[in-house]
C-alpha cells in the first residue's frame, strides 16, 4: 500500500493533507508577496474591521493582519521544521550509539535522557531559552534539545530490538565497520517510527513556538509570528476580536492538519497492514 493510497483511504486524511498544502503555500506566498507591508504603521486605519482592503482587519498600529499572518506562517513552519530536524539528528545519533554499543555508553546516555525526560518539555525549553537567548534560533535550539530525549529513547528501543537479528550478526562477522552497520542496516529500519514521531513533534513544536511567542520569548517584535499576533490581540478582545480569532484559527487548523497527517503516516507504517 502506497502512502498516497493510505491518504486516499479516508476522506479526513485527504482533507488534512490538502489543508497542510494550503498552509505551506501560504507560508511561501508570505516570502514572495504580501498585500501590504506587514511592518508599516497606519494610525488612520488602526483596529479596522475585516474589509475588502484588509481581509483580516488591522491591528492597533494599523498593520494588515493578513500580511502579518502570511509572514508568521513562514516563521512558525520554519521554526518547527528546524526544531524537528535538530531533535531527530541529535536523538538519532544518541539513540543509535546507546542501543548499538550498550554498556557504559548506554548507561551514560540513558541516564542523561532520563534526567531530561523528568522535566516537562515546555519548562525545559524555558530554561534553555534563558541560556541561549530569545529569538528564532534560541527557540529552535531550546525546543530541539527539549525533544531530543524522546527521539533518543525511541531510537534506542528500536536498535535494541534490531541488534540481535541475524543479518546484523552476519554483517559483524563479515568485518563491516560499526558505522557502516549502523548507517546501512540499523537506521533504515527506524525510519518508520521516526517519521511518525516527527509528525507529532512538528505539531508540538508549532504549538510550543506559538506559546513562547505569546509569552514574548519567541520571535521578537515587530517581526510577526502567530503567537505574537495572538498575544497582541488579547488586549483588544472586546473591541477587535479578529486580532485573536484569525491567528488562533490558523494555529488550531495547522495542528489539526498535522496531527491527522501524522495518523495517516502511522497507518502507512503499521506492520499490521500486510498488503503494504
PDB file of C-alpha atoms in Angstrom:
ATOM      1  CA  UNK A   1       0.000   0.000   0.000  1.00  0.00           C
ATOM      2  CA  UNK A   2       1.473   3.343  -1.050  1.00  0.00           C
ATOM      3  CA  UNK A   3       1.364   6.449   1.099  1.00  0.00           C
ATOM      4  CA  UNK A   4      -0.987   8.148  -1.360  1.00  0.00           C
ATOM      5  CA  UNK A   5      -3.341   5.153  -1.171  1.00  0.00           C
ATOM      6  CA  UNK A   6      -3.307   5.434   2.618  1.00  0.00           C
ATOM      7  CA  UNK A   7      -4.119   9.142   2.414  1.00  0.00           C
ATOM      8  CA  UNK A   8      -6.950   8.488  -0.017  1.00  0.00           C
ATOM      9  CA  UNK A   9      -8.342   5.626   2.073  1.00  0.00           C
ATOM     10  CA  UNK A  10     -10.043   8.081   4.414  1.00  0.00           C
ATOM     11  CA  UNK A  11     -11.511  11.407   3.337  1.00  0.00           C
ATOM     12  CA  UNK A  12     -10.330  13.135   6.510  1.00  0.00           C
ATOM     13  CA  UNK A  13      -6.723  12.237   5.637  1.00  0.00           C
ATOM     14  CA  UNK A  14      -7.134  13.704   2.164  1.00  0.00           C
ATOM     15  CA  UNK A  15      -8.650  16.903   3.540  1.00  0.00           C
ATOM     16  CA  UNK A  16      -5.891  17.271   6.144  1.00  0.00           C
ATOM     17  CA  UNK A  17      -3.168  16.739   3.519  1.00  0.00           C
ATOM     18  CA  UNK A  18      -4.803  19.377   1.322  1.00  0.00           C
ATOM     19  CA  UNK A  19      -5.020  21.717   4.309  1.00  0.00           C
ATOM     20  CA  UNK A  20      -1.329  21.217   5.050  1.00  0.00           C
ATOM     21  CA  UNK A  21      -0.521  22.088   1.451  1.00  0.00           C
ATOM     22  CA  UNK A  22      -2.564  25.292   1.792  1.00  0.00           C
ATOM     23  CA  UNK A  23      -0.593  26.262   4.906  1.00  0.00           C
ATOM     24  CA  UNK A  24       2.713  25.595   3.140  1.00  0.00           C
ATOM     25  CA  UNK A  25       1.595  27.616   0.109  1.00  0.00           C
ATOM     26  CA  UNK A  26       0.536  30.485   2.385  1.00  0.00           C
ATOM     27  CA  UNK A  27       3.966  30.472   4.003  1.00  0.00           C
ATOM     28  CA  UNK A  28       5.603  30.502   0.557  1.00  0.00           C
ATOM     29  CA  UNK A  29       3.375  33.359  -0.590  1.00  0.00           C
ATOM     30  CA  UNK A  30       4.364  35.310   2.509  1.00  0.00           C
ATOM     31  CA  UNK A  31       8.001  35.102   1.442  1.00  0.00           C
ATOM     32  CA  UNK A  32       7.249  36.281  -2.097  1.00  0.00           C
ATOM     33  CA  UNK A  33       4.338  38.688  -1.729  1.00  0.00           C
ATOM     34  CA  UNK A  34       2.090  40.275   0.882  1.00  0.00           C
ATOM     35  CA  UNK A  35      -0.914  42.547   0.187  1.00  0.00           C
ATOM     36  CA  UNK A  36       0.516  45.237   2.473  1.00  0.00           C
ATOM     37  CA  UNK A  37       3.766  45.936   4.257  1.00  0.00           C
ATOM     38  CA  UNK A  38       3.450  43.868   7.468  1.00  0.00           C
ATOM     39  CA  UNK A  39       5.581  46.361   9.407  1.00  0.00           C
ATOM     40  CA  UNK A  40       4.146  49.625   8.025  1.00  0.00           C
ATOM     41  CA  UNK A  41       2.257  51.730  10.588  1.00  0.00           C
ATOM     42  CA  UNK A  42      -1.006  53.439   9.611  1.00  0.00           C
ATOM     43  CA  UNK A  43      -2.729  55.024  12.584  1.00  0.00           C
ATOM     44  CA  UNK A  44      -5.602  56.240  10.403  1.00  0.00           C
ATOM     45  CA  UNK A  45      -6.800  52.659   9.891  1.00  0.00           C
ATOM     46  CA  UNK A  46      -5.955  51.209  13.291  1.00  0.00           C
ATOM     47  CA  UNK A  47      -8.257  48.438  14.546  1.00  0.00           C
ATOM     48  CA  UNK A  48     -10.152  48.425  11.232  1.00  0.00           C
ATOM     49  CA  UNK A  49     -12.638  45.582  10.865  1.00  0.00           C
ATOM     50  CA  UNK A  50     -12.180  42.976   8.085  1.00  0.00           C
ATOM     51  CA  UNK A  51     -12.941  44.515   4.691  1.00  0.00           C
ATOM     52  CA  UNK A  52     -12.019  44.160   1.018  1.00  0.00           C
ATOM     53  CA  UNK A  53      -8.879  46.226   1.545  1.00  0.00           C
ATOM     54  CA  UNK A  54      -7.893  44.375   4.742  1.00  0.00           C
ATOM     55  CA  UNK A  55      -9.404  40.880   4.657  1.00  0.00           C
ATOM     56  CA  UNK A  56      -8.422  40.078   8.249  1.00  0.00           C
ATOM     57  CA  UNK A  57      -8.617  43.660   9.549  1.00  0.00           C
ATOM     58  CA  UNK A  58      -5.800  45.681  11.074  1.00  0.00           C
ATOM     59  CA  UNK A  59      -4.151  45.799  14.483  1.00  0.00           C
ATOM     60  CA  UNK A  60      -3.681  48.632  16.972  1.00  0.00           C
ATOM     61  CA  UNK A  61      -0.967  50.155  14.783  1.00  0.00           C
ATOM     62  CA  UNK A  62      -2.914  49.878  11.525  1.00  0.00           C
ATOM     63  CA  UNK A  63      -0.836  46.953  10.262  1.00  0.00           C
ATOM     64  CA  UNK A  64      -2.572  44.478   7.962  1.00  0.00           C
ATOM     65  CA  UNK A  65      -3.302  41.237   9.836  1.00  0.00           C
ATOM     66  CA  UNK A  66      -3.401  39.054   6.710  1.00  0.00           C
ATOM     67  CA  UNK A  67       0.051  40.217   5.645  1.00  0.00           C
ATOM     68  CA  UNK A  68       1.426  39.635   9.117  1.00  0.00           C
ATOM     69  CA  UNK A  69      -0.115  36.169   9.275  1.00  0.00           C
ATOM     70  CA  UNK A  70       1.397  35.211   5.921  1.00  0.00           C
ATOM     71  CA  UNK A  71       4.818  36.172   7.243  1.00  0.00           C
ATOM     72  CA  UNK A  72       4.017  34.476  10.561  1.00  0.00           C
ATOM     73  CA  UNK A  73       3.155  31.232   8.757  1.00  0.00           C
ATOM     74  CA  UNK A  74       6.664  31.104   7.343  1.00  0.00           C
ATOM     75  CA  UNK A  75       8.167  31.807  10.771  1.00  0.00           C
ATOM     76  CA  UNK A  76       6.111  29.125  12.516  1.00  0.00           C
ATOM     77  CA  UNK A  77       6.745  26.457   9.876  1.00  0.00           C
ATOM     78  CA  UNK A  78      10.443  27.298   9.611  1.00  0.00           C
ATOM     79  CA  UNK A  79      10.990  27.144  13.362  1.00  0.00           C
ATOM     80  CA  UNK A  80       9.001  23.899  13.633  1.00  0.00           C
ATOM     81  CA  UNK A  81      10.891  22.213  10.776  1.00  0.00           C
ATOM     82  CA  UNK A  82      14.288  23.279  12.114  1.00  0.00           C
ATOM     83  CA  UNK A  83      13.324  22.113  15.596  1.00  0.00           C
ATOM     84  CA  UNK A  84      12.248  18.687  14.358  1.00  0.00           C
ATOM     85  CA  UNK A  85      15.373  18.352  12.197  1.00  0.00           C
ATOM     86  CA  UNK A  86      17.623  19.211  15.154  1.00  0.00           C
ATOM     87  CA  UNK A  87      15.799  16.856  17.540  1.00  0.00           C
ATOM     88  CA  UNK A  88      15.818  13.977  15.038  1.00  0.00           C
ATOM     89  CA  UNK A  89      19.513  14.442  14.253  1.00  0.00           C
ATOM     90  CA  UNK A  90      20.692  14.525  17.859  1.00  0.00           C
ATOM     91  CA  UNK A  91      18.222  11.884  19.043  1.00  0.00           C
ATOM     92  CA  UNK A  92      19.124   9.514  16.205  1.00  0.00           C
ATOM     93  CA  UNK A  93      22.836   9.752  16.975  1.00  0.00           C
ATOM     94  CA  UNK A  94      22.434   9.333  20.732  1.00  0.00           C
ATOM     95  CA  UNK A  95      19.829   6.569  20.495  1.00  0.00           C
ATOM     96  CA  UNK A  96      21.779   4.614  17.878  1.00  0.00           C
ATOM     97  CA  UNK A  97      25.002   4.796  19.887  1.00  0.00           C
ATOM     98  CA  UNK A  98      23.298   3.788  23.128  1.00  0.00           C
ATOM     99  CA  UNK A  99      21.343   0.913  21.606  1.00  0.00           C
ATOM    100  CA  UNK A 100      24.099  -0.476  19.387  1.00  0.00           C
ATOM    101  CA  UNK A 101      27.123  -0.355  21.690  1.00  0.00           C
ATOM    102  CA  UNK A 102      25.356  -0.748  25.053  1.00  0.00           C
ATOM    103  CA  UNK A 103      27.493  -0.984  28.168  1.00  0.00           C
ATOM    104  CA  UNK A 104      28.756   2.130  29.895  1.00  0.00           C
ATOM    105  CA  UNK A 105      27.896   4.327  26.906  1.00  0.00           C
ATOM    106  CA  UNK A 106      24.266   3.184  27.052  1.00  0.00           C
ATOM    107  CA  UNK A 107      24.247   3.772  30.814  1.00  0.00           C
ATOM    108  CA  UNK A 108      25.520   7.350  30.474  1.00  0.00           C
ATOM    109  CA  UNK A 109      23.273   8.330  27.547  1.00  0.00           C
ATOM    110  CA  UNK A 110      20.189   6.719  29.101  1.00  0.00           C
ATOM    111  CA  UNK A 111      20.880   8.490  32.398  1.00  0.00           C
ATOM    112  CA  UNK A 112      21.107  11.888  30.710  1.00  0.00           C
ATOM    113  CA  UNK A 113      17.968  11.155  28.650  1.00  0.00           C
ATOM    114  CA  UNK A 114      16.012  10.115  31.744  1.00  0.00           C
ATOM    115  CA  UNK A 115      17.132  13.254  33.569  1.00  0.00           C
ATOM    116  CA  UNK A 116      15.845  15.455  30.734  1.00  0.00           C
ATOM    117  CA  UNK A 117      12.610  13.470  30.470  1.00  0.00           C
ATOM    118  CA  UNK A 118      11.937  14.144  34.149  1.00  0.00           C
ATOM    119  CA  UNK A 119      11.198  17.770  33.235  1.00  0.00           C
ATOM    120  CA  UNK A 120       8.144  18.886  31.243  1.00  0.00           C
ATOM    121  CA  UNK A 121       9.158  19.862  27.716  1.00  0.00           C
ATOM    122  CA  UNK A 122       7.921  23.459  27.850  1.00  0.00           C
ATOM    123  CA  UNK A 123       9.621  24.103  31.214  1.00  0.00           C
ATOM    124  CA  UNK A 124      12.862  22.652  29.892  1.00  0.00           C
ATOM    125  CA  UNK A 125      12.513  24.877  26.814  1.00  0.00           C
ATOM    126  CA  UNK A 126      12.008  27.953  29.009  1.00  0.00           C
ATOM    127  CA  UNK A 127      15.143  27.106  30.981  1.00  0.00           C
ATOM    128  CA  UNK A 128      17.155  26.587  27.798  1.00  0.00           C
ATOM    129  CA  UNK A 129      15.918  29.860  26.309  1.00  0.00           C
ATOM    130  CA  UNK A 130      17.333  31.593  29.376  1.00  0.00           C
ATOM    131  CA  UNK A 131      20.695  30.121  28.348  1.00  0.00           C
ATOM    132  CA  UNK A 132      20.557  30.533  24.553  1.00  0.00           C
ATOM    133  CA  UNK A 133      18.596  33.778  24.485  1.00  0.00           C
ATOM    134  CA  UNK A 134      15.317  34.974  22.998  1.00  0.00           C
ATOM    135  CA  UNK A 135      14.837  34.803  19.245  1.00  0.00           C
ATOM    136  CA  UNK A 136      14.190  32.390  16.421  1.00  0.00           C
ATOM    137  CA  UNK A 137      17.411  30.399  16.770  1.00  0.00           C
ATOM    138  CA  UNK A 138      17.121  30.382  20.542  1.00  0.00           C
ATOM    139  CA  UNK A 139      13.666  28.799  20.241  1.00  0.00           C
ATOM    140  CA  UNK A 140      14.933  26.229  17.704  1.00  0.00           C
ATOM    141  CA  UNK A 141      17.851  25.161  19.886  1.00  0.00           C
ATOM    142  CA  UNK A 142      15.788  25.116  23.085  1.00  0.00           C
ATOM    143  CA  UNK A 143      12.902  23.096  21.628  1.00  0.00           C
ATOM    144  CA  UNK A 144      15.281  20.842  19.679  1.00  0.00           C
ATOM    145  CA  UNK A 145      17.163  19.894  22.842  1.00  0.00           C
ATOM    146  CA  UNK A 146      13.886  19.506  24.751  1.00  0.00           C
ATOM    147  CA  UNK A 147      12.546  16.992  22.190  1.00  0.00           C
ATOM    148  CA  UNK A 148      15.822  15.102  21.683  1.00  0.00           C
ATOM    149  CA  UNK A 149      15.410  12.730  24.683  1.00  0.00           C
ATOM    150  CA  UNK A 150      12.112  11.393  23.343  1.00  0.00           C
ATOM    151  CA  UNK A 151      13.687  10.695  19.952  1.00  0.00           C
ATOM    152  CA  UNK A 152      16.726   9.066  21.554  1.00  0.00           C
ATOM    153  CA  UNK A 153      14.548   6.746  23.629  1.00  0.00           C
ATOM    154  CA  UNK A 154      12.517   5.603  20.598  1.00  0.00           C
ATOM    155  CA  UNK A 155      15.666   5.032  18.502  1.00  0.00           C
ATOM    156  CA  UNK A 156      17.402   3.172  21.323  1.00  0.00           C
ATOM    157  CA  UNK A 157      14.439   0.837  21.747  1.00  0.00           C
ATOM    158  CA  UNK A 158      14.316   0.123  18.009  1.00  0.00           C
ATOM    159  CA  UNK A 159      18.075  -0.518  17.835  1.00  0.00           C
ATOM    160  CA  UNK A 160      17.954  -2.881  20.819  1.00  0.00           C
ATOM    161  CA  UNK A 161      15.335  -4.952  19.013  1.00  0.00           C
ATOM    162  CA  UNK A 162      17.399  -4.988  15.791  1.00  0.00           C
ATOM    163  CA  UNK A 163      20.849  -5.665  17.245  1.00  0.00           C
ATOM    164  CA  UNK A 164      20.437  -9.426  17.895  1.00  0.00           C
ATOM    165  CA  UNK A 165      18.935 -10.145  14.461  1.00  0.00           C
ATOM    166  CA  UNK A 166      20.787 -12.487  12.131  1.00  0.00           C
ATOM    167  CA  UNK A 167      21.698 -10.057   9.384  1.00  0.00           C
ATOM    168  CA  UNK A 168      23.267  -7.663  11.919  1.00  0.00           C
ATOM    169  CA  UNK A 169      25.382 -10.502  13.329  1.00  0.00           C
ATOM    170  CA  UNK A 170      26.298 -11.539   9.787  1.00  0.00           C
ATOM    171  CA  UNK A 171      27.454  -8.012   8.994  1.00  0.00           C
ATOM    172  CA  UNK A 172      29.666  -8.050  12.084  1.00  0.00           C
ATOM    173  CA  UNK A 173      31.163 -11.429  11.168  1.00  0.00           C
ATOM    174  CA  UNK A 174      31.933 -10.134   7.674  1.00  0.00           C
ATOM    175  CA  UNK A 175      34.040  -7.436   9.301  1.00  0.00           C
ATOM    176  CA  UNK A 176      31.963  -4.417   8.360  1.00  0.00           C
ATOM    177  CA  UNK A 177      32.738  -1.307  10.451  1.00  0.00           C
ATOM    178  CA  UNK A 178      30.257  -0.358  13.156  1.00  0.00           C
ATOM    179  CA  UNK A 179      29.469   2.928  11.416  1.00  0.00           C
ATOM    180  CA  UNK A 180      28.660   1.093   8.185  1.00  0.00           C
ATOM    181  CA  UNK A 181      26.351  -1.332  10.014  1.00  0.00           C
ATOM    182  CA  UNK A 182      24.531   1.498  11.778  1.00  0.00           C
ATOM    183  CA  UNK A 183      24.043   3.541   8.601  1.00  0.00           C
ATOM    184  CA  UNK A 184      23.367   0.653   6.214  1.00  0.00           C
ATOM    185  CA  UNK A 185      21.346  -1.756   8.367  1.00  0.00           C
ATOM    186  CA  UNK A 186      20.114  -0.002  11.520  1.00  0.00           C
ATOM    187  CA  UNK A 187      18.976   3.471  10.502  1.00  0.00           C
ATOM    188  CA  UNK A 188      16.774   2.387   7.524  1.00  0.00           C
ATOM    189  CA  UNK A 189      14.770   0.213   9.910  1.00  0.00           C
ATOM    190  CA  UNK A 190      13.985   3.068  12.307  1.00  0.00           C
ATOM    191  CA  UNK A 191      12.804   5.459   9.592  1.00  0.00           C
ATOM    192  CA  UNK A 192       9.161   4.406  10.025  1.00  0.00           C
ATOM    193  CA  UNK A 193       8.887   5.107  13.779  1.00  0.00           C
ATOM    194  CA  UNK A 194      10.915   8.306  13.392  1.00  0.00           C
ATOM    195  CA  UNK A 195       8.658   9.587  10.611  1.00  0.00           C
ATOM    196  CA  UNK A 196       5.554   9.153  12.762  1.00  0.00           C
ATOM    197  CA  UNK A 197       7.373  10.701  15.740  1.00  0.00           C
ATOM    198  CA  UNK A 198       8.498  13.622  13.568  1.00  0.00           C
ATOM    199  CA  UNK A 199       4.895  14.452  12.648  1.00  0.00           C
ATOM    200  CA  UNK A 200       3.981  14.500  16.338  1.00  0.00           C
ATOM    201  CA  UNK A 201       6.912  16.726  17.250  1.00  0.00           C
ATOM    202  CA  UNK A 202       6.193  19.003  14.301  1.00  0.00           C
ATOM    203  CA  UNK A 203       2.772  19.777  15.774  1.00  0.00           C
ATOM    204  CA  UNK A 204       4.215  20.141  19.271  1.00  0.00           C
ATOM    205  CA  UNK A 205       6.978  22.435  18.016  1.00  0.00           C
ATOM    206  CA  UNK A 206       4.481  24.669  16.219  1.00  0.00           C
ATOM    207  CA  UNK A 207       2.333  24.891  19.354  1.00  0.00           C
ATOM    208  CA  UNK A 208       5.346  25.478  21.602  1.00  0.00           C
ATOM    209  CA  UNK A 209       6.728  28.179  19.297  1.00  0.00           C
ATOM    210  CA  UNK A 210       3.347  29.913  19.342  1.00  0.00           C
ATOM    211  CA  UNK A 211       3.206  29.638  23.139  1.00  0.00           C
ATOM    212  CA  UNK A 212       6.717  31.039  23.548  1.00  0.00           C
ATOM    213  CA  UNK A 213       5.958  33.891  21.148  1.00  0.00           C
ATOM    214  CA  UNK A 214       2.751  34.539  23.072  1.00  0.00           C
ATOM    215  CA  UNK A 215       4.864  34.869  26.223  1.00  0.00           C
ATOM    216  CA  UNK A 216       7.295  37.199  24.440  1.00  0.00           C
ATOM    217  CA  UNK A 217      10.107  34.626  24.308  1.00  0.00           C
ATOM    218  CA  UNK A 218       9.881  33.753  20.615  1.00  0.00           C
ATOM    219  CA  UNK A 219      10.474  35.895  17.554  1.00  0.00           C
ATOM    220  CA  UNK A 220      10.940  39.448  18.879  1.00  0.00           C
ATOM    221  CA  UNK A 221       8.582  42.217  17.684  1.00  0.00           C
ATOM    222  CA  UNK A 222       7.928  43.897  15.345  1.00  0.00           C
ATOM    223  CA  UNK A 223       8.530  40.725  13.284  1.00  0.00           C
ATOM    224  CA  UNK A 224       5.235  38.830  13.164  1.00  0.00           C
ATOM    225  CA  UNK A 225       4.524  35.306  14.378  1.00  0.00           C
ATOM    226  CA  UNK A 226       1.187  33.669  15.030  1.00  0.00           C
ATOM    227  CA  UNK A 227       1.757  33.514  18.773  1.00  0.00           C
ATOM    228  CA  UNK A 228       2.902  37.135  18.869  1.00  0.00           C
ATOM    229  CA  UNK A 229      -0.128  38.351  16.890  1.00  0.00           C
ATOM    230  CA  UNK A 230      -2.366  36.379  19.242  1.00  0.00           C
ATOM    231  CA  UNK A 231      -0.687  37.954  22.275  1.00  0.00           C
ATOM    232  CA  UNK A 232      -1.105  41.474  20.881  1.00  0.00           C
ATOM    233  CA  UNK A 233      -4.788  40.867  20.198  1.00  0.00           C
ATOM    234  CA  UNK A 234      -5.763  39.640  23.669  1.00  0.00           C
ATOM    235  CA  UNK A 235      -5.874  43.226  24.944  1.00  0.00           C
ATOM    236  CA  UNK A 236      -8.469  44.171  22.306  1.00  0.00           C
ATOM    237  CA  UNK A 237     -10.736  41.110  22.519  1.00  0.00           C
ATOM    238  CA  UNK A 238     -13.863  43.215  23.104  1.00  0.00           C
ATOM    239  CA  UNK A 239     -13.187  45.957  20.546  1.00  0.00           C
ATOM    240  CA  UNK A 240     -11.308  43.997  17.861  1.00  0.00           C
ATOM    241  CA  UNK A 241     -11.766  40.225  18.323  1.00  0.00           C
ATOM    242  CA  UNK A 242     -10.388  39.499  14.854  1.00  0.00           C
ATOM    243  CA  UNK A 243      -6.900  40.222  16.176  1.00  0.00           C
ATOM    244  CA  UNK A 244      -7.051  36.965  18.141  1.00  0.00           C
ATOM    245  CA  UNK A 245      -9.589  34.953  16.161  1.00  0.00           C
ATOM    246  CA  UNK A 246      -7.640  34.637  12.914  1.00  0.00           C
ATOM    247  CA  UNK A 247      -4.233  33.648  14.358  1.00  0.00           C
ATOM    248  CA  UNK A 248      -5.970  31.333  16.819  1.00  0.00           C
ATOM    249  CA  UNK A 249      -7.845  29.616  13.985  1.00  0.00           C
ATOM    250  CA  UNK A 250      -4.634  29.353  11.964  1.00  0.00           C
ATOM    251  CA  UNK A 251      -2.814  27.632  14.841  1.00  0.00           C
ATOM    252  CA  UNK A 252      -5.729  25.270  15.528  1.00  0.00           C
ATOM    253  CA  UNK A 253      -6.198  24.421  11.842  1.00  0.00           C
ATOM    254  CA  UNK A 254      -2.480  23.754  11.389  1.00  0.00           C
ATOM    255  CA  UNK A 255      -2.310  21.476  14.428  1.00  0.00           C
ATOM    256  CA  UNK A 256      -5.391  19.562  13.271  1.00  0.00           C
ATOM    257  CA  UNK A 257      -3.984  19.002   9.769  1.00  0.00           C
ATOM    258  CA  UNK A 258      -0.544  17.988  11.054  1.00  0.00           C
ATOM    259  CA  UNK A 259      -1.968  15.521  13.577  1.00  0.00           C
ATOM    260  CA  UNK A 260      -4.301  13.949  11.023  1.00  0.00           C
ATOM    261  CA  UNK A 261      -1.445  13.607   8.545  1.00  0.00           C
ATOM    262  CA  UNK A 262       0.527  12.001  11.361  1.00  0.00           C
ATOM    263  CA  UNK A 263      -2.302   9.491  11.796  1.00  0.00           C
ATOM    264  CA  UNK A 264      -2.076   8.706   8.078  1.00  0.00           C
ATOM    265  CA  UNK A 265       1.668   8.100   8.414  1.00  0.00           C
ATOM    266  CA  UNK A 266       1.056   5.857  11.410  1.00  0.00           C
ATOM    267  CA  UNK A 267      -1.405   3.776   9.385  1.00  0.00           C
ATOM    268  CA  UNK A 268       1.037   3.598   6.486  1.00  0.00           C
ATOM    269  CA  UNK A 269       3.905   2.302   8.633  1.00  0.00           C
ATOM    270  CA  UNK A 270       1.681  -0.002  10.700  1.00  0.00           C
ATOM    271  CA  UNK A 271       3.099  -3.545  10.229  1.00  0.00           C
ATOM    272  CA  UNK A 272      -0.416  -4.960  10.541  1.00  0.00           C
ATOM    273  CA  UNK A 273      -1.123  -3.635   7.047  1.00  0.00           C
ATOM    274  CA  UNK A 274       0.061  -6.818   5.407  1.00  0.00           C
ATOM    275  CA  UNK A 275      -0.606  -5.580   1.880  1.00  0.00           C
ATOM    276  CA  UNK A 276       1.868  -2.702   2.289  1.00  0.00           C
TER     277      UNK A 276
END
